[in-house]
């Protein structure tokens, strides 16, 4: 078999066999297939697509390209969730302790921020002492003992995805549905959980700009997971407007704690309850109504908040900072963004708002940049709200005063005003 022939076959629009896909993944990881050949095939896939069978075969081979976590020693049902990425998306911090407090075992590997989107590992590292790099043995031990553990991805989990993702990022081949689906699902399959709930975002802050594309991606990922023997569901949720009010690491921990303590009722809480209920439904085979009642009780009884504190302490994090979130890393400088008009907010471009938070220091512009945990944005108005000229739309926080002006400019460019109350995207579009 020659990679040259496989590239030519896909270039001409033909379907690859399972053996050809296996040959491509193996050769990419062992170095016998060169970067330029991998890139050529990825571009051919981008242009010609893949059938469902090819996408499933590619995902399974990518998952098997490195370590496959064995969670069979853990008693009870294991569950994982994954968000396709967004702005202000702190759902993992809320959903995982809710379901863990109900006895589901959460063994989760999370990522760092990518571009304008935040990452759970960066958020957790805002908490003093929190260790996101536990050994595999400690990871399993924590899941057994506390029912929950969240760490960064280990070195050898789906290495084929690491290679493909870096090349896609540099060659304009990220936005391709079979490649996104195989990238996400290969990591989820390798991470080992039996139940997987995907939070697929749509809108300006998401990879999928329309609900229809998000639905097609969801169906593809659910199909892959099911064929690989896992229980999978996808919740399609709005990311046209940032989720909740806080954007930035300490600010998002603070908001997650408010939801867990029952002090915050917002779009964020609704998305979290929907995700948690879908995990319980998959794990326990109950109706969605019963699952919803259970997760609401876990939140309102304080059980989820207590589980969150246990989880933070079990990975070395400071409980003082959770009980008093004013002790989390903060920002020396702040400024208000004032509304330039009287009118409704018709749209907020979530991607641009995410970029404004990166300018303030909440994310990385370059891979090696250090995050300013105290930096970020607190929104006071969201899409559909009316505001008066001079009223505060948001507060910007940073430890680098010279970023405030350009972040404010970027933030204001993200907002569209109008005289009429706009229609908002549906918060939960569909569950697949
Ligand atoms: N997230 C991933 O892990 N992979 C993609 O291709 C896109 C989003």
CSV table of C-alpha atoms and ligand atoms in Angstrom, one decimal:
chain,number,residue,atom,x,y,z
A,1,UNK,CA,0.0,0.0,0.0
A,2,UNK,CA,1.3,3.5,-0.8
A,3,UNK,CA,0.1,6.8,0.7
A,4,UNK,CA,0.5,8.4,-2.7
A,5,UNK,CA,-2.2,6.2,-4.1
A,6,UNK,CA,-4.5,6.8,-1.1
A,7,UNK,CA,-4.1,10.6,-1.5
A,8,UNK,CA,-4.9,10.3,-5.3
A,9,UNK,CA,-8.0,8.1,-4.6
A,10,UNK,CA,-9.5,10.6,-2.1
A,11,UNK,CA,-8.5,13.5,-4.4
A,12,UNK,CA,-10.6,11.9,-7.1
A,13,UNK,CA,-13.6,11.6,-4.8
A,14,UNK,CA,-13.5,7.8,-4.0
A,15,UNK,CA,-14.2,6.1,-0.8
A,16,UNK,CA,-11.2,4.8,1.2
A,17,UNK,CA,-11.2,1.3,2.7
A,18,UNK,CA,-10.8,0.6,6.4
A,19,UNK,CA,-7.3,-0.8,5.6
A,20,UNK,CA,-6.3,2.4,3.8
A,21,UNK,CA,-7.5,4.5,6.7
A,22,UNK,CA,-5.6,2.4,9.2
A,23,UNK,CA,-2.5,2.6,7.1
A,24,UNK,CA,-2.8,6.4,7.0
A,25,UNK,CA,-3.2,6.8,10.8
A,26,UNK,CA,-0.5,4.3,11.7
A,27,UNK,CA,2.0,5.9,9.2
A,28,UNK,CA,1.2,9.4,10.5
A,29,UNK,CA,2.0,8.4,14.1
A,30,UNK,CA,5.1,6.3,13.4
A,31,UNK,CA,6.6,9.0,11.1
A,32,UNK,CA,6.7,6.9,7.9
A,33,UNK,CA,4.1,9.2,6.3
A,34,UNK,CA,5.4,12.8,6.0
A,35,UNK,CA,3.7,16.0,7.1
A,36,UNK,CA,3.2,17.1,3.5
A,37,UNK,CA,1.5,13.8,2.7
A,38,UNK,CA,-0.7,14.0,5.7
A,39,UNK,CA,-1.7,17.5,4.9
A,40,UNK,CA,-2.4,16.6,1.3
A,41,UNK,CA,-4.8,13.8,2.4
A,42,UNK,CA,-6.5,16.1,5.0
A,43,UNK,CA,-7.1,18.7,2.3
A,44,UNK,CA,-8.5,16.1,0.0
A,45,UNK,CA,-10.8,15.0,2.8
A,46,UNK,CA,-11.7,18.6,3.4
A,47,UNK,CA,-12.7,19.0,-0.3
A,48,UNK,CA,-14.2,15.7,-1.0
A,49,UNK,CA,-15.7,14.7,2.4
A,50,UNK,CA,-16.0,11.3,3.9
A,51,UNK,CA,-18.8,8.8,4.1
A,52,UNK,CA,-20.1,7.8,7.6
A,53,UNK,CA,-18.3,4.5,7.4
A,54,UNK,CA,-15.0,6.3,6.6
A,55,UNK,CA,-15.5,8.8,9.4
A,56,UNK,CA,-16.2,6.0,11.9
A,57,UNK,CA,-13.1,4.0,10.8
A,58,UNK,CA,-10.9,7.1,10.9
A,59,UNK,CA,-12.1,8.0,14.5
A,60,UNK,CA,-11.6,4.5,15.8
A,61,UNK,CA,-8.1,4.3,14.4
A,62,UNK,CA,-7.2,7.7,15.8
A,63,UNK,CA,-8.6,6.7,19.2
A,64,UNK,CA,-6.5,3.5,19.1
A,65,UNK,CA,-3.3,5.4,18.0
A,66,UNK,CA,-2.2,5.9,21.7
A,67,UNK,CA,-3.2,4.9,25.2
A,68,UNK,CA,-6.9,3.8,25.7
A,69,UNK,CA,-7.8,4.5,29.3
A,70,UNK,CA,-9.2,1.5,31.1
A,71,UNK,CA,-11.9,2.6,33.5
A,72,UNK,CA,-13.2,-1.0,34.1
A,73,UNK,CA,-11.9,-1.0,37.7
A,74,UNK,CA,-14.2,1.8,38.6
A,75,UNK,CA,-17.5,0.6,40.2
A,76,UNK,CA,-20.6,2.3,38.7
A,77,UNK,CA,-21.3,4.1,35.5
A,78,UNK,CA,-18.6,6.4,34.1
A,79,UNK,CA,-19.6,9.5,32.3
A,80,UNK,CA,-17.9,12.3,30.4
A,81,UNK,CA,-19.1,15.5,28.8
A,82,UNK,CA,-17.5,17.6,26.0
A,83,UNK,CA,-18.2,21.1,24.8
A,84,UNK,CA,-17.2,22.0,21.2
A,85,UNK,CA,-16.0,25.3,22.7
A,86,UNK,CA,-17.4,28.7,23.5
A,87,UNK,CA,-17.1,32.0,25.4
A,88,UNK,CA,-18.1,32.0,29.0
A,89,UNK,CA,-18.6,28.3,28.9
A,90,UNK,CA,-18.0,27.1,32.4
A,91,UNK,CA,-20.6,24.2,32.3
A,92,UNK,CA,-18.1,21.5,33.2
A,93,UNK,CA,-17.5,23.2,36.6
A,94,UNK,CA,-21.2,22.9,37.3
A,95,UNK,CA,-22.4,19.7,35.5
A,96,UNK,CA,-19.7,17.4,36.7
A,97,UNK,CA,-20.3,17.9,40.5
A,98,UNK,CA,-24.1,17.7,39.9
A,99,UNK,CA,-23.9,14.3,38.3
A,100,UNK,CA,-21.1,13.1,40.6
A,101,UNK,CA,-23.3,14.0,43.6
A,102,UNK,CA,-25.9,11.6,42.1
A,103,UNK,CA,-23.4,8.7,42.1
A,104,UNK,CA,-22.2,8.9,38.5
A,105,UNK,CA,-18.4,8.5,38.1
A,106,UNK,CA,-16.9,11.4,36.3
A,107,UNK,CA,-13.4,10.7,34.8
A,108,UNK,CA,-12.8,13.7,32.7
A,109,UNK,CA,-9.9,15.0,30.6
A,110,UNK,CA,-10.3,18.6,29.6
A,111,UNK,CA,-8.4,21.1,27.5
A,112,UNK,CA,-7.0,24.6,27.7
A,113,UNK,CA,-8.3,27.7,26.0
A,114,UNK,CA,-8.0,27.7,22.2
A,115,UNK,CA,-8.2,31.0,20.3
A,116,UNK,CA,-11.1,33.1,21.6
A,117,UNK,CA,-12.6,30.1,23.6
A,118,UNK,CA,-11.7,29.3,27.2
A,119,UNK,CA,-10.7,25.9,28.6
A,120,UNK,CA,-11.6,24.1,31.8
A,121,UNK,CA,-8.0,23.4,32.7
A,122,UNK,CA,-7.0,27.1,32.7
A,123,UNK,CA,-10.1,27.9,34.8
A,124,UNK,CA,-9.3,25.3,37.4
A,125,UNK,CA,-5.7,26.5,37.6
A,126,UNK,CA,-7.0,29.9,38.8
A,127,UNK,CA,-7.6,28.1,42.1
A,128,UNK,CA,-4.5,28.1,44.2
A,129,UNK,CA,-2.9,24.6,44.5
A,130,UNK,CA,-5.3,22.9,42.1
A,131,UNK,CA,-3.4,20.1,40.3
A,132,UNK,CA,-4.5,19.3,36.8
A,133,UNK,CA,-1.6,16.9,36.1
A,134,UNK,CA,-2.3,13.9,38.3
A,135,UNK,CA,-0.7,10.6,37.3
A,136,UNK,CA,-3.0,8.0,35.6
A,137,UNK,CA,-3.1,6.0,38.9
A,138,UNK,CA,-4.1,9.0,41.0
A,139,UNK,CA,-6.7,9.9,38.4
A,140,UNK,CA,-8.4,6.5,38.7
A,141,UNK,CA,-8.0,6.6,42.5
A,142,UNK,CA,-9.7,10.0,42.8
A,143,UNK,CA,-12.6,8.9,40.6
A,144,UNK,CA,-13.0,5.8,42.8
A,145,UNK,CA,-12.8,7.7,46.0
A,146,UNK,CA,-14.6,11.0,45.2
A,147,UNK,CA,-16.6,10.1,42.1
A,148,UNK,CA,-15.0,12.9,40.1
A,149,UNK,CA,-11.6,13.9,38.7
A,150,UNK,CA,-10.7,16.4,36.0
A,151,UNK,CA,-7.2,16.5,34.5
A,152,UNK,CA,-5.5,17.8,31.4
A,153,UNK,CA,-5.0,15.5,28.5
A,154,UNK,CA,-2.2,12.9,29.0
A,155,UNK,CA,0.8,12.9,26.7
A,156,UNK,CA,-0.2,9.8,24.7
A,157,UNK,CA,-4.0,10.1,24.3
A,158,UNK,CA,-5.0,10.0,20.6
A,159,UNK,CA,-1.6,11.2,19.3
A,160,UNK,CA,-2.9,11.0,15.8
A,161,UNK,CA,-5.3,13.8,16.6
A,162,UNK,CA,-2.4,15.9,18.0
A,163,UNK,CA,-0.6,15.5,14.7
A,164,UNK,CA,-3.6,16.1,12.5
A,165,UNK,CA,-4.9,19.0,14.6
A,166,UNK,CA,-1.6,21.0,14.4
A,167,UNK,CA,-1.4,20.5,10.7
A,168,UNK,CA,-5.1,21.4,10.1
A,169,UNK,CA,-4.6,24.5,12.2
A,170,UNK,CA,-1.8,25.7,9.9
A,171,UNK,CA,-3.4,24.7,6.6
A,172,UNK,CA,-7.0,25.9,6.8
A,173,UNK,CA,-8.5,22.5,7.2
A,174,UNK,CA,-10.1,22.8,10.7
A,175,UNK,CA,-13.6,23.6,9.6
A,176,UNK,CA,-14.5,20.2,8.1
A,177,UNK,CA,-17.2,18.1,9.7
A,178,UNK,CA,-15.7,14.6,9.4
A,179,UNK,CA,-12.3,15.9,10.7
A,180,UNK,CA,-13.9,17.8,13.6
A,181,UNK,CA,-16.1,14.8,14.5
A,182,UNK,CA,-13.2,12.3,14.4
A,183,UNK,CA,-10.9,14.7,16.3
A,184,UNK,CA,-13.4,15.2,19.2
A,185,UNK,CA,-14.7,11.6,19.3
A,186,UNK,CA,-11.2,10.0,19.1
A,187,UNK,CA,-10.2,11.7,22.3
A,188,UNK,CA,-13.6,10.9,24.0
A,189,UNK,CA,-13.3,7.2,23.1
A,190,UNK,CA,-9.7,7.0,24.2
A,191,UNK,CA,-10.7,8.6,27.6
A,192,UNK,CA,-12.8,5.5,28.3
A,193,UNK,CA,-16.2,6.6,29.7
A,194,UNK,CA,-19.3,4.6,28.9
A,195,UNK,CA,-21.6,7.6,28.6
A,196,UNK,CA,-20.7,10.7,26.7
A,197,UNK,CA,-22.8,13.9,26.5
A,198,UNK,CA,-21.7,16.4,23.9
A,199,UNK,CA,-22.5,20.1,24.2
A,200,UNK,CA,-22.5,21.2,20.5
A,201,UNK,CA,-22.5,25.0,20.3
A,202,UNK,CA,-23.9,27.0,17.4
A,203,UNK,CA,-23.6,30.7,16.6
A,204,UNK,CA,-21.0,33.4,16.2
A,205,UNK,CA,-18.8,32.1,19.1
A,206,UNK,CA,-18.8,28.5,17.9
A,207,UNK,CA,-17.1,26.5,15.2
A,208,UNK,CA,-20.6,25.7,13.8
A,209,UNK,CA,-22.2,29.0,12.8
A,210,UNK,CA,-25.7,27.6,12.1
A,211,UNK,CA,-28.0,25.3,14.0
A,212,UNK,CA,-28.3,23.0,10.9
A,213,UNK,CA,-24.5,22.5,10.8
A,214,UNK,CA,-24.4,21.9,14.5
A,215,UNK,CA,-27.2,19.2,14.1
A,216,UNK,CA,-25.3,17.5,11.3
A,217,UNK,CA,-22.1,17.4,13.4
A,218,UNK,CA,-24.0,16.1,16.4
A,219,UNK,CA,-25.6,13.3,14.4
A,220,UNK,CA,-22.2,12.3,13.1
A,221,UNK,CA,-20.6,12.3,16.6
A,222,UNK,CA,-23.5,10.4,18.1
A,223,UNK,CA,-23.3,7.8,15.3
A,224,UNK,CA,-19.5,7.4,15.8
A,225,UNK,CA,-19.9,6.9,19.6
A,226,UNK,CA,-22.8,4.5,19.3
A,227,UNK,CA,-21.0,2.4,16.7
A,228,UNK,CA,-18.0,2.3,19.1
A,229,UNK,CA,-20.2,0.8,21.8
A,230,UNK,CA,-20.8,4.0,23.9
A,231,UNK,CA,-24.0,5.7,25.0
A,232,UNK,CA,-23.9,9.2,23.4
A,233,UNK,CA,-26.2,12.2,23.2
A,234,UNK,CA,-25.6,15.7,21.9
A,235,UNK,CA,-27.2,18.9,23.2
A,236,UNK,CA,-27.2,21.7,20.7
A,237,UNK,CA,-27.0,25.0,22.5
A,238,UNK,CA,-26.6,28.7,21.6
A,239,UNK,CA,-23.2,30.3,21.5
A,240,UNK,CA,-24.2,33.4,19.5
A,241,UNK,CA,-24.2,35.2,22.9
A,242,UNK,CA,-21.6,34.3,25.6
A,243,UNK,CA,-22.9,31.9,28.2
A,244,UNK,CA,-23.7,33.5,31.6
A,245,UNK,CA,-22.1,36.8,32.5
A,246,UNK,CA,-18.5,36.1,33.4
A,247,UNK,CA,-15.7,35.6,30.9
A,248,UNK,CA,-12.2,34.9,32.2
A,249,UNK,CA,-10.8,32.3,34.6
A,250,UNK,CA,-11.4,33.6,38.2
A,251,UNK,CA,-14.6,35.3,37.0
A,252,UNK,CA,-15.9,32.0,35.6
A,253,UNK,CA,-15.1,30.0,38.8
A,254,UNK,CA,-16.9,32.7,40.7
A,255,UNK,CA,-20.0,32.4,38.5
A,256,UNK,CA,-19.9,28.6,38.6
A,257,UNK,CA,-19.9,28.7,42.5
A,258,UNK,CA,-22.9,31.1,42.4
A,259,UNK,CA,-24.9,28.6,40.3
A,260,UNK,CA,-23.8,25.7,42.5
A,261,UNK,CA,-24.9,27.7,45.6
A,262,UNK,CA,-28.3,28.5,44.0
A,263,UNK,CA,-27.6,32.2,43.8
A,264,UNK,CA,-27.6,32.5,40.0
A,265,UNK,CA,-30.5,31.9,37.7
A,266,UNK,CA,-29.5,32.4,34.1
A,267,UNK,CA,-29.0,30.8,30.7
A,268,UNK,CA,-25.9,29.1,32.2
A,269,UNK,CA,-28.0,27.3,34.8
A,270,UNK,CA,-30.5,26.1,32.2
A,271,UNK,CA,-27.7,24.7,29.9
A,272,UNK,CA,-26.1,22.9,32.9
A,273,UNK,CA,-29.3,21.4,34.0
A,274,UNK,CA,-30.1,20.1,30.5
A,275,UNK,CA,-26.6,18.6,30.1
A,276,UNK,CA,-26.7,17.0,33.6
A,277,UNK,CA,-30.2,15.6,33.0
A,278,UNK,CA,-29.0,14.0,29.7
A,279,UNK,CA,-26.1,12.4,31.4
A,280,UNK,CA,-28.4,10.9,34.1
A,281,UNK,CA,-30.8,9.7,31.4
A,282,UNK,CA,-28.1,7.9,29.5
A,283,UNK,CA,-26.4,6.5,32.7
A,284,UNK,CA,-29.5,5.3,34.5
A,285,UNK,CA,-31.9,4.8,31.6
A,286,UNK,CA,-34.6,7.0,33.3
A,287,UNK,CA,-36.9,9.4,31.5
A,288,UNK,CA,-35.6,12.9,30.9
A,289,UNK,CA,-38.3,14.3,33.3
A,290,UNK,CA,-37.1,12.1,36.2
A,291,UNK,CA,-33.5,12.9,35.4
A,292,UNK,CA,-34.3,16.6,35.4
A,293,UNK,CA,-36.0,16.3,38.8
A,294,UNK,CA,-32.9,14.6,40.2
A,295,UNK,CA,-30.4,17.1,38.9
A,296,UNK,CA,-32.6,20.0,40.1
A,297,UNK,CA,-32.7,18.5,43.6
A,298,UNK,CA,-28.9,17.9,43.6
A,299,UNK,CA,-28.5,21.6,42.9
A,300,UNK,CA,-31.1,23.0,45.3
A,301,UNK,CA,-30.2,20.6,48.2
A,302,UNK,CA,-26.6,21.9,48.1
A,303,UNK,CA,-25.3,18.3,47.4
A,304,UNK,CA,-23.7,19.5,44.1
A,305,UNK,CA,-21.9,22.4,45.8
A,306,UNK,CA,-20.6,20.1,48.6
A,307,UNK,CA,-19.4,17.6,45.9
A,308,UNK,CA,-17.7,20.5,44.1
A,309,UNK,CA,-15.8,21.5,47.2
A,310,UNK,CA,-14.8,17.8,47.8
A,311,UNK,CA,-13.5,17.7,44.2
A,312,UNK,CA,-11.5,20.9,44.5
A,313,UNK,CA,-9.9,19.8,47.8
A,314,UNK,CA,-9.2,16.3,46.4
A,315,UNK,CA,-6.9,17.8,43.7
A,316,UNK,CA,-5.2,20.2,46.2
A,317,UNK,CA,-7.2,23.3,45.5
A,318,UNK,CA,-7.9,26.0,48.0
A,319,UNK,CA,-11.3,25.6,49.7
A,320,UNK,CA,-11.0,29.1,51.2
A,321,UNK,CA,-11.0,30.6,47.7
A,322,UNK,CA,-14.2,28.6,46.9
A,323,UNK,CA,-16.0,29.6,50.1
A,324,UNK,CA,-14.9,33.2,49.6
A,325,UNK,CA,-14.4,33.8,45.9
A,326,UNK,CA,-13.1,37.3,46.5
A,327,UNK,CA,-9.8,35.5,47.4
A,328,UNK,CA,-9.4,34.2,43.8
A,329,UNK,CA,-6.8,36.0,41.7
A,330,UNK,CA,-8.1,39.4,40.9
A,331,UNK,CA,-7.3,42.3,38.6
A,332,UNK,CA,-5.7,45.6,39.6
A,333,UNK,CA,-7.4,47.7,36.9
A,334,UNK,CA,-11.0,47.8,35.7
A,335,UNK,CA,-13.1,50.0,33.5
A,336,UNK,CA,-16.8,50.2,32.4
A,337,UNK,CA,-17.8,49.9,28.8
A,338,UNK,CA,-20.6,52.5,28.4
A,339,UNK,CA,-23.4,52.2,25.8
A,340,UNK,CA,-23.0,54.7,23.0
A,341,UNK,CA,-26.7,54.6,22.2
A,342,UNK,CA,-30.2,54.2,23.5
A,343,UNK,CA,-31.6,50.9,22.2
A,344,UNK,CA,-31.8,47.1,22.2
A,345,UNK,CA,-28.8,44.9,21.9
A,346,UNK,CA,-29.7,43.0,18.7
A,347,UNK,CA,-26.5,40.8,18.5
A,348,UNK,CA,-23.4,40.2,20.4
A,349,UNK,CA,-20.6,38.6,18.4
A,350,UNK,CA,-19.4,36.1,21.0
A,351,UNK,CA,-16.1,35.4,19.1
A,352,UNK,CA,-15.2,39.1,19.3
A,353,UNK,CA,-16.1,39.3,23.0
A,354,UNK,CA,-13.9,36.3,23.5
A,355,UNK,CA,-11.1,38.1,21.7
A,356,UNK,CA,-11.6,41.2,23.9
A,357,UNK,CA,-11.1,38.9,27.0
A,358,UNK,CA,-7.9,37.5,25.4
A,359,UNK,CA,-6.6,41.1,24.9
A,360,UNK,CA,-7.2,41.7,28.6
A,361,UNK,CA,-5.0,38.7,29.4
A,362,UNK,CA,-7.7,36.0,30.1
A,363,UNK,CA,-6.4,33.8,27.2
A,364,UNK,CA,-3.3,33.3,25.2
A,365,UNK,CA,-2.4,35.2,22.0
A,366,UNK,CA,0.6,32.9,21.6
A,367,UNK,CA,1.0,29.3,22.8
A,368,UNK,CA,3.7,30.3,25.4
A,369,UNK,CA,1.7,33.3,26.9
A,370,UNK,CA,1.0,33.2,30.6
A,371,UNK,CA,-2.7,33.6,31.5
A,372,UNK,CA,-3.8,36.5,33.8
A,373,UNK,CA,-6.3,34.6,35.9
A,374,UNK,CA,-7.9,37.8,37.2
A,375,UNK,CA,-8.5,39.3,33.8
A,376,UNK,CA,-11.8,39.1,31.9
A,377,UNK,CA,-15.2,40.6,31.4
A,378,UNK,CA,-18.4,40.7,33.4
A,379,UNK,CA,-21.4,41.4,31.1
A,380,UNK,CA,-24.2,43.6,32.5
A,381,UNK,CA,-26.4,43.4,29.3
A,382,UNK,CA,-26.9,40.6,26.9
A,383,UNK,CA,-28.7,40.2,23.6
A,384,UNK,CA,-32.3,41.3,23.8
A,385,UNK,CA,-31.7,43.8,26.7
A,386,UNK,CA,-32.5,47.4,26.4
A,387,UNK,CA,-29.8,49.9,27.4
A,388,UNK,CA,-29.7,53.7,27.8
A,389,UNK,CA,-26.9,55.8,26.4
A,390,UNK,CA,-24.1,55.9,29.1
A,391,UNK,CA,-25.3,52.8,30.9
A,392,UNK,CA,-22.6,50.2,31.6
A,393,UNK,CA,-22.7,47.2,29.2
A,394,UNK,CA,-19.8,45.4,30.8
A,395,UNK,CA,-16.9,45.8,33.2
A,396,UNK,CA,-13.4,44.9,31.9
A,397,UNK,CA,-10.8,43.6,34.3
A,398,UNK,CA,-7.0,43.3,33.8
A,399,UNK,CA,-3.6,43.5,35.4
A,400,UNK,CA,-2.2,45.3,32.3
A,401,UNK,CA,-3.8,48.7,32.2
A,402,UNK,CA,-2.6,49.4,28.6
A,403,UNK,CA,-4.9,46.7,27.3
A,404,UNK,CA,-8.1,48.4,28.4
A,405,UNK,CA,-8.5,50.7,25.4
A,406,UNK,CA,-8.1,48.1,22.7
A,407,UNK,CA,-10.2,45.6,24.6
A,408,UNK,CA,-13.0,48.2,24.9
A,409,UNK,CA,-12.8,48.9,21.2
A,410,UNK,CA,-13.0,45.2,20.4
A,411,UNK,CA,-15.9,44.7,22.8
A,412,UNK,CA,-17.9,47.6,21.3
A,413,UNK,CA,-17.3,46.2,17.7
A,414,UNK,CA,-19.0,43.0,18.9
A,415,UNK,CA,-22.3,44.7,19.8
A,416,UNK,CA,-25.1,45.7,17.3
A,417,UNK,CA,-27.8,48.0,18.5
A,418,UNK,CA,-31.3,48.5,17.2
A,419,UNK,CA,-34.6,50.1,17.9
A,420,UNK,CA,-36.7,46.9,18.0
A,421,UNK,CA,-36.5,44.0,20.4
A,422,UNK,CA,-34.6,41.2,18.6
A,423,UNK,CA,-35.4,37.5,18.4
A,424,UNK,CA,-32.8,35.5,20.3
A,425,UNK,CA,-31.5,32.1,19.2
A,426,UNK,CA,-33.1,29.2,21.0
A,427,UNK,CA,-30.9,28.5,24.1
A,428,UNK,CA,-31.4,24.7,23.6
A,429,UNK,CA,-32.0,24.0,20.0
A,430,UNK,CA,-32.3,20.3,20.1
A,431,UNK,CA,-31.1,17.1,21.8
A,432,UNK,CA,-29.8,14.5,19.4
B,1,LIG,N1,-12.2,20.6,19.0
B,1,LIG,C1,-11.4,19.5,18.7
B,1,LIG,O1,-11.0,18.8,19.6
B,1,LIG,N2,-11.1,19.2,17.4
B,1,LIG,C2,-11.6,19.9,16.4
B,1,LIG,O2,-11.3,19.6,15.3
B,1,LIG,C3,-12.4,21.1,16.7
B,1,LIG,C4,-12.7,21.4,18.0
